[in-house]
Short mmCIF file of C-alpha atoms and ligand atoms in Angstrom, two decimals:
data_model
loop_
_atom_site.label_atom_id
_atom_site.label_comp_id
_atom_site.label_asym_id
_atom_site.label_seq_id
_atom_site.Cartn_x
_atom_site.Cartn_y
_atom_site.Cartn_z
CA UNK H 13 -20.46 -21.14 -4.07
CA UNK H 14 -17.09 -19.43 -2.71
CA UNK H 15 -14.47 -18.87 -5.54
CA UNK H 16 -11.07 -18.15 -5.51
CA UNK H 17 -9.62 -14.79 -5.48
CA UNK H 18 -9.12 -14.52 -9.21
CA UNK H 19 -12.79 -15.37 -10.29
CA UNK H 20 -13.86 -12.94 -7.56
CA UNK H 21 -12.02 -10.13 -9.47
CA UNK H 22 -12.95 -11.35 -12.67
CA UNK H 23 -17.04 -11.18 -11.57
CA UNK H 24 -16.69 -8.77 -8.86
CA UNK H 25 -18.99 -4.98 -9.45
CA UNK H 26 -20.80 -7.02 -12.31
CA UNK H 27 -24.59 -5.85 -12.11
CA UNK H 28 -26.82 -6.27 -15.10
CA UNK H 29 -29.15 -3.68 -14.18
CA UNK H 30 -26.44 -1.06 -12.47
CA UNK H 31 -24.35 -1.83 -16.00
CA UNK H 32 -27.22 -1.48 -18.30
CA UNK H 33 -26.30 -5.12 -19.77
CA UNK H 34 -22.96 -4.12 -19.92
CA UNK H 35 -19.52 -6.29 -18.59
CA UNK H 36 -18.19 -3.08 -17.40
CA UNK H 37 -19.62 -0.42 -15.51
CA UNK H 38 -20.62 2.72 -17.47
CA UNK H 39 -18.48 5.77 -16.25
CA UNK H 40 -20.94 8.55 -14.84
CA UNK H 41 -18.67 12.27 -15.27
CA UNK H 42 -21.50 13.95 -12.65
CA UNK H 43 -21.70 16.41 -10.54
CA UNK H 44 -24.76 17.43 -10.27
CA UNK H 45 -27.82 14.52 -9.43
CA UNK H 46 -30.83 15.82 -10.54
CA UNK H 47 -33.93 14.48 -8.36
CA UNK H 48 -37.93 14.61 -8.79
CA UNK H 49 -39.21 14.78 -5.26
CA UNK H 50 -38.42 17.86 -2.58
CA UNK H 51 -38.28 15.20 -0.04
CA UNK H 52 -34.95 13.37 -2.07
CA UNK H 53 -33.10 16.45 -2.10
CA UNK H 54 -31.76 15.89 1.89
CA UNK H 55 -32.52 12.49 1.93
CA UNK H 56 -29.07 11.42 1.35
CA UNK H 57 -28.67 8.64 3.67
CA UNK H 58 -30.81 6.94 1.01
CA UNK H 59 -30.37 8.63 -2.21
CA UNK H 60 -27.43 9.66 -3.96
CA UNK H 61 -27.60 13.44 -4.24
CA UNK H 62 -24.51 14.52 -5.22
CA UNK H 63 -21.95 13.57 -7.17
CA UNK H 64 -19.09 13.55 -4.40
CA UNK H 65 -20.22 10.02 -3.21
CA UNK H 66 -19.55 8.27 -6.21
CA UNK H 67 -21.74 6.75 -9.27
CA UNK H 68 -22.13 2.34 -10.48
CA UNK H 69 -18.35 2.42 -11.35
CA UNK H 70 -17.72 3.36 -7.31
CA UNK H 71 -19.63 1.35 -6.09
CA UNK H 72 -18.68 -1.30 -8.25
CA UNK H 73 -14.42 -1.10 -7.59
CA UNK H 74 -15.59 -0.74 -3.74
CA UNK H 75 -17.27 -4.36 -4.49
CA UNK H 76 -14.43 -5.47 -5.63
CA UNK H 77 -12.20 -4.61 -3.25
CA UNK H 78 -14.09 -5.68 -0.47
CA UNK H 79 -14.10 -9.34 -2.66
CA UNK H 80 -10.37 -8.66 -1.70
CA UNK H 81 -10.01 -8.35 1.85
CA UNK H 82 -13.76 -8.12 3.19
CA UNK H 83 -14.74 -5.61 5.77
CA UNK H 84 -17.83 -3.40 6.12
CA UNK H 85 -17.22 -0.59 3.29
CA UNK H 86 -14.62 1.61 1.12
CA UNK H 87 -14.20 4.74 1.21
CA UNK H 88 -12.42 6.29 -1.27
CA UNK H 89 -9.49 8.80 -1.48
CA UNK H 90 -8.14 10.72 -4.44
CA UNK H 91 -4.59 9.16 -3.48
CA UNK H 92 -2.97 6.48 -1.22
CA UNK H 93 -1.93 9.10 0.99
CA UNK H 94 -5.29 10.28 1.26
CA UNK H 95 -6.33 7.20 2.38
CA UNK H 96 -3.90 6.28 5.18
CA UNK H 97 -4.66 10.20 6.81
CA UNK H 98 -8.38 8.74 6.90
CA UNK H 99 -8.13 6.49 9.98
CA UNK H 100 -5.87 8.92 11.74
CA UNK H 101 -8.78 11.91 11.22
CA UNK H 102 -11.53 9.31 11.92
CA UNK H 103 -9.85 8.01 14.96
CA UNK H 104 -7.80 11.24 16.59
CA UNK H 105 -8.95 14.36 17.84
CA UNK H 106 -7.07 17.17 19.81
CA UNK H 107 -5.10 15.96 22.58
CA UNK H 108 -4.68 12.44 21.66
CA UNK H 109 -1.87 9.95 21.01
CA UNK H 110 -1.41 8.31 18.35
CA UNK H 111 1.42 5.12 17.81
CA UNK H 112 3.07 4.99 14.27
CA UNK H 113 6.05 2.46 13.21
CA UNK H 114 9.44 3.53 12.26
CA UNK H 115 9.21 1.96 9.12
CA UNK H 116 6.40 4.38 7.74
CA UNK H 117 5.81 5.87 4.67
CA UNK H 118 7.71 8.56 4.44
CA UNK H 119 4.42 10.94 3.56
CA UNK H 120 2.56 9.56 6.13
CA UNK H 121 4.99 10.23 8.85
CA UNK H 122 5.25 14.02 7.29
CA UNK H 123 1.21 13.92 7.89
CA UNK H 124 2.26 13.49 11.79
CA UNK H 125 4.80 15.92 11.95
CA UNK H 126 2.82 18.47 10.57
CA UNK H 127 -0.56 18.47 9.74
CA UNK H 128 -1.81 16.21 12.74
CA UNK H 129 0.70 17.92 15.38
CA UNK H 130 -0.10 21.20 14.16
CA UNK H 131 -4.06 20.44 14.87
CA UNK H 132 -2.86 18.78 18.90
CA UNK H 133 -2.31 15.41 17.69
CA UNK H 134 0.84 13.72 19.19
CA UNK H 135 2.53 10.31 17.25
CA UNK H 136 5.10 8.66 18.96
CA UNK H 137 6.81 6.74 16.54
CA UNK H 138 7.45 2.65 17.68
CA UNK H 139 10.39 -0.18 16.86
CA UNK H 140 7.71 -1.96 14.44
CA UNK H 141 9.06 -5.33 16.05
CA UNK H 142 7.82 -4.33 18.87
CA UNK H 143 5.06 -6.66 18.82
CA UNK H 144 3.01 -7.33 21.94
CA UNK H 145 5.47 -4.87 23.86
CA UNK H 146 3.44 -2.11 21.97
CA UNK H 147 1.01 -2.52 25.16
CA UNK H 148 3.73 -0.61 27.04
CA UNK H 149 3.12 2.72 25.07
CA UNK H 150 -0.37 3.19 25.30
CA UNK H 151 -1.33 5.97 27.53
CA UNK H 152 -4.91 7.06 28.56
CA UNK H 153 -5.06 9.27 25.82
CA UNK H 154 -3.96 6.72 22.57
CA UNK H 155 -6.77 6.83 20.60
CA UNK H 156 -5.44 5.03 17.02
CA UNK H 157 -2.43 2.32 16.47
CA UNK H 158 -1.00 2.51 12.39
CA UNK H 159 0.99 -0.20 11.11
CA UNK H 160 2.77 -0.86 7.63
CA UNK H 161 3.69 -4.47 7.22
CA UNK H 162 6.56 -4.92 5.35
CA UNK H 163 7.31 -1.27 6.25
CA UNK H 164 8.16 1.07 3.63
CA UNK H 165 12.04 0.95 2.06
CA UNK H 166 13.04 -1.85 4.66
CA UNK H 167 10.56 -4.44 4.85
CA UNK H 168 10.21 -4.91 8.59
CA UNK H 169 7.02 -7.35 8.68
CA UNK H 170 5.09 -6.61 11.99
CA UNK H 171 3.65 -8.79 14.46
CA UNK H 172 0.00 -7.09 13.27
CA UNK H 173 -2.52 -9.94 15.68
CA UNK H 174 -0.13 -8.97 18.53
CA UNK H 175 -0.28 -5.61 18.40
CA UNK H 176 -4.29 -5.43 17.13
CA UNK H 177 -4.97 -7.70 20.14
CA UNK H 178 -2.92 -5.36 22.85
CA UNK H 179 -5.15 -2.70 21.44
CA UNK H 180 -8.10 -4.47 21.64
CA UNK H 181 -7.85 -5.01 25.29
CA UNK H 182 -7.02 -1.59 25.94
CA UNK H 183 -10.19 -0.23 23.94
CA UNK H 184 -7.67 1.68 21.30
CA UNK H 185 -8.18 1.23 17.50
CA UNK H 186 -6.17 0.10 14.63
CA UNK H 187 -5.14 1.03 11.26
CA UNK H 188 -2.57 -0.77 8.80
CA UNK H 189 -0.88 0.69 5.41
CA UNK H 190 -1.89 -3.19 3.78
CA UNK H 191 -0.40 -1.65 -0.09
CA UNK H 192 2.38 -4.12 -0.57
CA UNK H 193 0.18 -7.32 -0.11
CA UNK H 194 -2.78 -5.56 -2.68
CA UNK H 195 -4.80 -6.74 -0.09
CA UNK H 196 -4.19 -10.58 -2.04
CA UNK H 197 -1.53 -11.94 0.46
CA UNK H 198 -2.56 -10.56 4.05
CA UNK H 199 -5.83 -10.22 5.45
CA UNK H 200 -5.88 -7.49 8.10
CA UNK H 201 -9.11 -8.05 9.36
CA UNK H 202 -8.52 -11.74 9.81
CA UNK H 203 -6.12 -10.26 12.38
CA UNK H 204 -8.05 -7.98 14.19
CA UNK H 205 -7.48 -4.91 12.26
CA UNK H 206 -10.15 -1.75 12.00
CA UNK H 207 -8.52 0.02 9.21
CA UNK H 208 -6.96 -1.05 6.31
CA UNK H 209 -5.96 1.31 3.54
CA UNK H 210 -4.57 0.54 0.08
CA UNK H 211 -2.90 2.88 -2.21
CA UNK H 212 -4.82 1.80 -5.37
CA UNK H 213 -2.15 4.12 -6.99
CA UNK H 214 0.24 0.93 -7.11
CA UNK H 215 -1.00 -3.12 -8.01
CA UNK H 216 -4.59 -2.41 -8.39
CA UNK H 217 -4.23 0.15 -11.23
CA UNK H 218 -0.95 -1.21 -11.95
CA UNK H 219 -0.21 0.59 -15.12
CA UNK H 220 1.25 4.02 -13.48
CA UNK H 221 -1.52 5.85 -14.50
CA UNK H 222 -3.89 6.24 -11.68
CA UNK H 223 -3.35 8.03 -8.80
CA UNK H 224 -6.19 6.51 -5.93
CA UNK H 225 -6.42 5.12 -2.34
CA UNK H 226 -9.35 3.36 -0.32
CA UNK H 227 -9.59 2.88 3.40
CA UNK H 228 -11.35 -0.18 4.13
CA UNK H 229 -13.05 -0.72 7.70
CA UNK H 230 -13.91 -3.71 9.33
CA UNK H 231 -17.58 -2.71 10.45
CA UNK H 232 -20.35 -0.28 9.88
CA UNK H 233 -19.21 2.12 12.73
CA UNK H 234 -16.06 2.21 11.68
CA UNK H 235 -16.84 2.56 7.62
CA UNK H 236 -19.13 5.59 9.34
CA UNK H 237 -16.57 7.41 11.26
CA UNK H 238 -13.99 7.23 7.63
CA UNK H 239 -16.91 8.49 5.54
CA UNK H 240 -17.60 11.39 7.80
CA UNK H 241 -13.97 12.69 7.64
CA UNK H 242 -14.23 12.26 3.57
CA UNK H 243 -17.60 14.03 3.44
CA UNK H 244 -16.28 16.45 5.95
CA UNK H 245 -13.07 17.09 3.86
CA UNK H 246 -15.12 17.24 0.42
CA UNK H 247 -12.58 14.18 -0.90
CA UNK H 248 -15.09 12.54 -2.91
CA UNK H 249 -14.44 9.17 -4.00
CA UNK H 250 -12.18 9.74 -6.96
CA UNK H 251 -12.80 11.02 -10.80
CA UNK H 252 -14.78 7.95 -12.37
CA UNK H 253 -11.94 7.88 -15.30
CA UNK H 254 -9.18 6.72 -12.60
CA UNK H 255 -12.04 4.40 -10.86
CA UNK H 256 -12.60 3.14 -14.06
CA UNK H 257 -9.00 2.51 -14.84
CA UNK H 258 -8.55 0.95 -11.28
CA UNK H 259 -11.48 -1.62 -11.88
CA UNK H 260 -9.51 -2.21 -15.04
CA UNK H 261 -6.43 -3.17 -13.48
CA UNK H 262 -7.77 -5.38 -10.53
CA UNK H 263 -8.92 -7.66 -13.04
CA UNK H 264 -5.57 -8.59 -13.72
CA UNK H 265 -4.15 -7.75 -10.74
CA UNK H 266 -3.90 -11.19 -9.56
CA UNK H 267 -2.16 -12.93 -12.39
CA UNK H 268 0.03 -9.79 -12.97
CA UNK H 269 1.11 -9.88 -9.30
CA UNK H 270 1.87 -13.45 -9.28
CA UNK H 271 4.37 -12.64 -12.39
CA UNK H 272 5.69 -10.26 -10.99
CA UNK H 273 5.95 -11.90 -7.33
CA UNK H 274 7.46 -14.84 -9.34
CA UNK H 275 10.89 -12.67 -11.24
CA UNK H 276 11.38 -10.80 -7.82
CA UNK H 277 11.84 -14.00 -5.63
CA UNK H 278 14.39 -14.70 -8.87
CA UNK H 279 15.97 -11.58 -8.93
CA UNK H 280 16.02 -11.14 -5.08
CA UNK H 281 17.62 -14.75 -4.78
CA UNK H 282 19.97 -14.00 -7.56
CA UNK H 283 21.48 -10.91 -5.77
CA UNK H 284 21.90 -12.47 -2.87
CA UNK H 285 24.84 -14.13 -4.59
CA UNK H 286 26.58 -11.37 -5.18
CA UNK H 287 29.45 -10.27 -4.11
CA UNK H 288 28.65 -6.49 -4.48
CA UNK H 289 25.52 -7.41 -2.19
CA UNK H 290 25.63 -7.12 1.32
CA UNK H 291 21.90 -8.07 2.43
CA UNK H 292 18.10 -8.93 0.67
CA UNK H 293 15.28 -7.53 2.26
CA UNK H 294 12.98 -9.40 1.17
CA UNK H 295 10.46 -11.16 3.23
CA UNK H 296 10.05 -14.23 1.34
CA UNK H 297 13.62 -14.80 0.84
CA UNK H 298 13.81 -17.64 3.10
CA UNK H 299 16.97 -16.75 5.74
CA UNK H 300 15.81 -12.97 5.21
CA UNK H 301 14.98 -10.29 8.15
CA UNK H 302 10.95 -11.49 9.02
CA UNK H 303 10.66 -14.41 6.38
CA UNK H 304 9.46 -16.57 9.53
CA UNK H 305 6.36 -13.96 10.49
CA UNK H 306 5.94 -13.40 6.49
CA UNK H 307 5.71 -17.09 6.40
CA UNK H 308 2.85 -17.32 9.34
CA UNK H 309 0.87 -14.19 8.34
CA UNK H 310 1.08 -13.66 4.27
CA UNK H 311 -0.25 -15.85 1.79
CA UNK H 312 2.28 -14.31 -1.35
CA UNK H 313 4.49 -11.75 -1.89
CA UNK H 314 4.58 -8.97 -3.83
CA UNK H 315 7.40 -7.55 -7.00
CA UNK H 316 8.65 -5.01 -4.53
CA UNK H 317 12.08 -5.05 -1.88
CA UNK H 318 15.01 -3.66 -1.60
CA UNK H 319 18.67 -4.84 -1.21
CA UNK H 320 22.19 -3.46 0.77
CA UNK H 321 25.28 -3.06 -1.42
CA UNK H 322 28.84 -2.79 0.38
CA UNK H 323 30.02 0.54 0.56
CA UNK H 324 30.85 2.16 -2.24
CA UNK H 325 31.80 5.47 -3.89
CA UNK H 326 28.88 7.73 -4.21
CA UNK H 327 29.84 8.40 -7.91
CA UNK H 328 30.18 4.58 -8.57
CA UNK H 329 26.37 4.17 -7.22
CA UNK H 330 25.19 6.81 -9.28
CA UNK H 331 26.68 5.45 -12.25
CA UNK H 332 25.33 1.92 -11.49
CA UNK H 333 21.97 4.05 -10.92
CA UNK H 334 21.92 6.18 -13.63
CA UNK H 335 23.13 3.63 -16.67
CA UNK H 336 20.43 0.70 -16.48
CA UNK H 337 18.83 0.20 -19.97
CA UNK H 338 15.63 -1.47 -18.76
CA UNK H 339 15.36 -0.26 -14.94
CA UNK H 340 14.06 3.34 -14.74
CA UNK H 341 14.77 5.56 -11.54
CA UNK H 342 11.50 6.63 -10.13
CA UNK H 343 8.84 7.12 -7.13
CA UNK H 344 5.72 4.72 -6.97
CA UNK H 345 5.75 0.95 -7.82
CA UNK H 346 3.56 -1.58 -8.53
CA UNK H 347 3.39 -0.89 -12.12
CA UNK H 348 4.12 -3.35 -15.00
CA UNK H 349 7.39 -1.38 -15.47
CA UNK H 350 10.05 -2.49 -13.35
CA UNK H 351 11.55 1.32 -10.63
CA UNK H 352 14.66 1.40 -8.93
CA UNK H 353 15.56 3.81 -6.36
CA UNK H 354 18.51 4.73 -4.13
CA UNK H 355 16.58 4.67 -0.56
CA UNK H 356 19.05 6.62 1.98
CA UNK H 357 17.53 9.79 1.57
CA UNK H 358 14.24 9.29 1.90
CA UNK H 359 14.88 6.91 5.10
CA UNK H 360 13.69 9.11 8.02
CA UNK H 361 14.38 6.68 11.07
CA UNK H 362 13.88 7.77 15.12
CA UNK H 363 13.74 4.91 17.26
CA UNK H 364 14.62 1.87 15.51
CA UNK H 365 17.55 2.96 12.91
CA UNK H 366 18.67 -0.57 10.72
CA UNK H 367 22.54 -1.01 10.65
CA UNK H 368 23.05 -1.26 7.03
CA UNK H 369 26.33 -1.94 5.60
CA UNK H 370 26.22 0.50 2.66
CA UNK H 371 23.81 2.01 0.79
CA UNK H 372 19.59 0.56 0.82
CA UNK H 373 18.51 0.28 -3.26
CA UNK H 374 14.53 -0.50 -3.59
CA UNK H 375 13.73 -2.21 -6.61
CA UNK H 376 10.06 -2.83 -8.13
CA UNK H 377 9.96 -5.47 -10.83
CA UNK H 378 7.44 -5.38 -13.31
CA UNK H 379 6.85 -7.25 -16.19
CA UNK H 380 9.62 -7.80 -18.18
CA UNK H 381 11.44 -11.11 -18.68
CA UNK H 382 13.79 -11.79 -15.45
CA UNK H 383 16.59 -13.15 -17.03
CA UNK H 384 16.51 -9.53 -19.04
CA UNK H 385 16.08 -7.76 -15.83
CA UNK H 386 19.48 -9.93 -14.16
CA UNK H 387 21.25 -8.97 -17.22
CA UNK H 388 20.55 -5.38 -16.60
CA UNK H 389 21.58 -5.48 -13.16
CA UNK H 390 24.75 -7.29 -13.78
CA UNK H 391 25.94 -4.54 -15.97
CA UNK H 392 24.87 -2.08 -13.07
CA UNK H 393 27.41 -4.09 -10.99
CA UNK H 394 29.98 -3.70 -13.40
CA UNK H 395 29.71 0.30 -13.68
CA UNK H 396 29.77 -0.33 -9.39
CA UNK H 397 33.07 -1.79 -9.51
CA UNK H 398 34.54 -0.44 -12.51
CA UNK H 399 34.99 -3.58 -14.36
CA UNK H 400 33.68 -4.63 -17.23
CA UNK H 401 30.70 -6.93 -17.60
CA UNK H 402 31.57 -10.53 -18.73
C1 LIG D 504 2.64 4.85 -2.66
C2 LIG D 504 2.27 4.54 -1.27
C3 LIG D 504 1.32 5.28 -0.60
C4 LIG D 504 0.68 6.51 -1.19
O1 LIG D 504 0.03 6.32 -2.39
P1 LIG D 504 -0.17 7.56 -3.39
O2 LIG D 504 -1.33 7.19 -4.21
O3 LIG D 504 1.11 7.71 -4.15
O4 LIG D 504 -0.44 8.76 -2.52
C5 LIG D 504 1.01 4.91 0.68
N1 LIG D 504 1.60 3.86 1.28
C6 LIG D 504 2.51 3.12 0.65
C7 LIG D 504 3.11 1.96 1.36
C8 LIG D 504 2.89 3.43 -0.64
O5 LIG D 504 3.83 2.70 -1.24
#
């Protein structure tokens, strides 16, 4: 019998015997394994021997998550930035090129810059509406393809089965940053994806407490190639207190998301009226930048997007910034609380540079009422303009 997603998440990592009768798994704090026969001790490829691969709660949130989105395997990272420097590790070696979207995490793109270019690893960075046109980049050397879809800060949604089927053809693999969807609303292996990494840090915990990423792959090889580079980098698969707290939150995760999915399309459609509001990005908005390839490719959306005001007086945004009662200004998302954050900057851009009118605010909603959040926001617009809230 197939079930829906949220009866997945409700049964998923169950195992009588792995949970000792138990609904939840039990949380192993091990290092050490200790095992009976000389012959187990460098047998790992069949039993676990130390306690870097992970114990039943592991294995049971990498169930879970592959109820999500499928694929061959998790492996684990002890943060969402962990995670998306898997694939490049797995795929890249000295002297290749890889292909990275303007729209990119900013942390990821600082992974390029240094870490990878410092160890002969080239990124180019590409327009991420590039789509099929990504074919003319490749050189003999492009080993890896990364997307993030809605990008980071402005919510560009790629044409991911173009792109994963140009590098198909041309023998080069593919990775995608799928965190905004949770892995709920797009399925990156239904469109030809080999990588797909979440930063658990955000809907799957969902309470700001965890800090956790996974790289899923879409076959054995592939899961083979990202557990090499966490075994070879001593990673590990996360302290079993945040796994635990992860498993915790995916429970929820759907019904949580859809609340949350639910105010922002209320919020986002509510500041679109505005007069201090120059543009939504939000990919469901319908009439918004992408809604038609959101509308082909995603299933949902998630709490997350940001929004253009006019131009304004620096001091005047920081006052609207700074003076919110329920909105807090901080990093992350994905949480039940609702973040906003001024986005200029953070926005590194090199090839494909949005026009805004003024200046790029990303808000995360969370779980408070909408109607509360509005109010908030319309007293932000008040301190923007300098006049007083009705
Ligand atoms: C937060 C985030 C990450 C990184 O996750 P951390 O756990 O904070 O390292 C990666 N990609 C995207 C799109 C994110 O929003």
């Amino acid at each position: 019998m197939r079930y829906r997603i949220a009866t997945d998440l409700v049964r998923a990592g169950r195992n009588r015997a792995r949970n000792e009768g138990g609904v939840n798994p039990p949380v192993h704090r091990v290092s050490t394994l200790i095992l009976e026969r000389v012959d187990q001790l460098y047998d790992d490829d069949n039993v676990k021997t130390y306690g870097l691969d992970g114990m039943a709660v592991h294995e049971a949130l990498a169930e879970a998550l592959v109820a999500i989105e499928g694929g061959a395997g998790v492996t684990f990272a002890p943060s969402g930035l962990g995670a998306c420097a898997l694939p490049f590790l797995a795929f890249c070696e000295a002297g290749s090129h890889a292909l990275v979207p303007d729209c990119v995490y900013g942390p990821t793109r600082r992974l390029c810059d240094g870490l990878l270019a410092r160890f002969g690893v080239e990124t180019q960075i590409y327009d991420p509406r590039i789509g099929a046109d990504i074919a003319s980049l490749f050189r003999p050397n492009t080993r890896f393809v990364w997307m993030e879809s809605p990008g980071s800060l402005t919510f560009e949604v790629q044409d991911v089965p173009a792109i994963t089927a140009a590098a198909r053809a041309a023998g080069i693999a593919t990775g995608i940053d799928n965190t905004w969807s949770a892995g709920l609303y797009f399925k990156p292996f239904a469109h030809g994806v080999d990588v797909s990494v979440q930063a658990l840090t955000k809907y799957q915990a969902g309470h700001a407490d965890v800090l956790l990423g996974a790289a899923l792959a879409r076959d054995a090889a592939t899961h083979a190639r990202l557990r090499r580079v966490n075994k070879e980098l001593g990673l590990g698969a996360g302290g079993p207190d945040d796994v635990y707290l992860c498993l915790r939150g995916l429970r929820s995760m759907p019904v949580r998301l859809a609340a949350q999915a639910a105010s922002a399309l209320k919020i986002a459609t509510w500041l679109r009226a505005r007069p201090e509001v120059a543009q939504v990005l939000h990919p469901a908005l319908p009439g918004a930048p992408d809604h038609d390839l959101w509308a082909r490719d995603f299933t949902g959306a998630a709490g997350v997007f940001s929004f253009v005001l006019h131009p304004a007086p620096e001091a005047r945004v920081t006052a609207m910034l700074e003076g919110y009662r329920l909105l807090s200004m901080g990093f992350s998302w994905g949480g039940y609380e609702s973040l906003i954050v001024p986005c200029d900057p953070q926005l590194k851009r090199t090839v494909a540079r949005p026009r805004f009118a003024g200046p790029l605010v990303r808000l995360s909603i969370g779980l408070e009422d909408a109607d509360d959040l509005i109010a908030d926001l319309e007293e932000g617009f008040a301190r923007l303009t300098g006049q007083r809230a009705e």
